[in-house]
Amino acid sequence: MNPAPSVVIFTVLSGLGFGFLALLGVFGSAGMAAFFLWALGYGLAVAGLVASTFHLGNPQRALLAFTQWRTSWLSREAWASVVTLLLFAPQAVSDWLGLEWGRGFGMAGAAMAFVTVYCTSMIYAQIRAVPRWHHWTVPAVFLAYALSGALVMGAVRPYAAWMLVLLGIALALHWHFGKSAFARAGASMESATGLGRIGAVSVFEQPHTGGNYLMREMIFVVGRKHADRVRMIAMVCSVMLPVLALMFIPGVAAVIVAVAVHLLGALAQRWLFFAEAEHVVGLYYGAH
Amino acid sequence: MTGLPERTEKKLGLVIDLDTCVGCHACVTACKGWNDQGYGVPLSDQNPYGADPSGTFLNRVHSYAVQLVDAAAQIINFPRSCLHCEDAPCVTVCPTGASYKRAEDGIVLVNEDACIGCGLCAWACPYGARELDQAAGVMKKCTLCVDRIYNEALPEEDREPACVRTCPTGARHFGDFADPESKVSRLTAEREGFALMPEMGTKPVNRYLPPRKKDRPEEASLLAPLLDIKATGLAGWLDRVLGKI
Ligand code: SF4
Ligand code: SF4
């Protein structure tokens, strides 16, 4: 699949933002610090959501995306994110101005924040035609990123390190199952054309000499060449280096370093998530 | 609503005969032509006369080489378009309700006025049947020529999809799969028509007819009875002498 920058940035920033908002919702903060922290959380989440509209052909109609929550994960995600952002608002005001409204809104918002991230992940995991995505490890990875990123940002040291380890495990599992996903889905050139019943199929001639939307969007093969290297970068940057930074660097410096490399790793992982995902339509073109 | 109808009254769709198709791309051209002026925005082209032309098409014809187990390889031309699936994943993923399947005849359509061009439905379709028009930013797909098949302004013989109407070899058939007596149902039964990628769980309506078994070349040469004749006389002498040189 085509790793469009808008979707890579959308999923990474909104995941991190919602995770961080959830952390603030549960534990809170006070005074001017609260103002800046809440603003940071909102900024990340909203920036991600805004980025997601960049790849729309007709963004002026985006409000219609709220109508189909019964069937569509994208629609559910739209609702979940708006509800989450609204739930956090009174909590943020209470924290900032010291209004002592309890943590009810924050708790509810935190729960909804993870529902939102889950909905985001299901937009991809629901798609059977991309076998690598159609797996429970996809929501696991998205949720683990949101939670560990938030803990790193919040400098909740021991928990952050443990959560990063869990993220590492989720990533390893996701990549492990991803390797055989296409084969397990059972689609081949023979089943795609149905010609397997008479023999072995190969491409004789392509249907068009130029490119088309399908090839640009779904038969993106450039990234696969470097997949192993990007996997390594993702694991080292989003998991290992932040753990080391949190363990061995004292003070705020650790958090800044850890957040920066973690974010870099998350971007690498998400780029690869799209770039190496094979869509079954590639079979018609002799690729996948 | 992007919920799928429980069942549809009719199941309109196509039968494509892979035995007959000669890969002339007439259906591709007819489709492009009709849908440039019919339902919804026209199918745009980008840089059509430049070095890197590309455009939106609702039907594409592939060519495959199929290596048979016990005979020579065969070229099979393979038109690919929307199969109007019963369990259409392209419909349920749509956030806006733009994509829908009609309860009356099972045609899967896009309401372009509601489409935000998110592209998710094209991702969800295993068959590459949807293309996002690059000029209009809305999703385009086969409409089964919904603006022809019920169109009483057209002469009756034209009330079928443009691709079916135009196919010079009669490799494409249009009809109602819910009616067991329809031409498409009978063809499918007689010729063991099959669905594409059933493992994707989409329950396509369209069916493809497999290529028929080809005649095998005779083992012995057709000239066999003549080849065995012993030459006599001058020819025989020549035969012997030349054989010795
Ligand atoms: S072929 Fe693709 S676009 Fe057509 S109904 Fe099936 S899934 Fe949807
Ligand atoms: S591209 Fe249009 S039709 Fe397709 S899922 Fe998005 S809004 Fe629906």
XYZ file of C-alpha atoms and ligand atoms in Angstrom, chain B residues 94-96 98-99 110 115-121 130 139, ligand 2:
23
model
C -17.742 3.544 3.561
C -18.041 6.216 6.273
C -20.422 8.501 4.418
C -21.945 7.113 -0.510
C -21.360 3.461 -1.370
C -21.510 5.275 -5.456
C -18.354 10.665 -1.482
C -15.460 12.337 0.347
C -12.868 10.469 -1.705
C -11.256 8.723 1.243
C -10.390 5.719 -0.920
C -11.202 3.183 1.780
C -13.673 1.309 -0.410
C -12.805 0.907 -7.883
C -14.824 7.085 -6.374
S -14.105 6.951 -1.340
Fe -16.260 7.667 -1.255
S -17.463 5.825 -1.643
Fe -15.415 5.141 -1.097
S -15.452 4.766 1.119
Fe -14.752 6.889 0.845
S -16.611 8.127 0.904
Fe -17.289 6.004 0.597
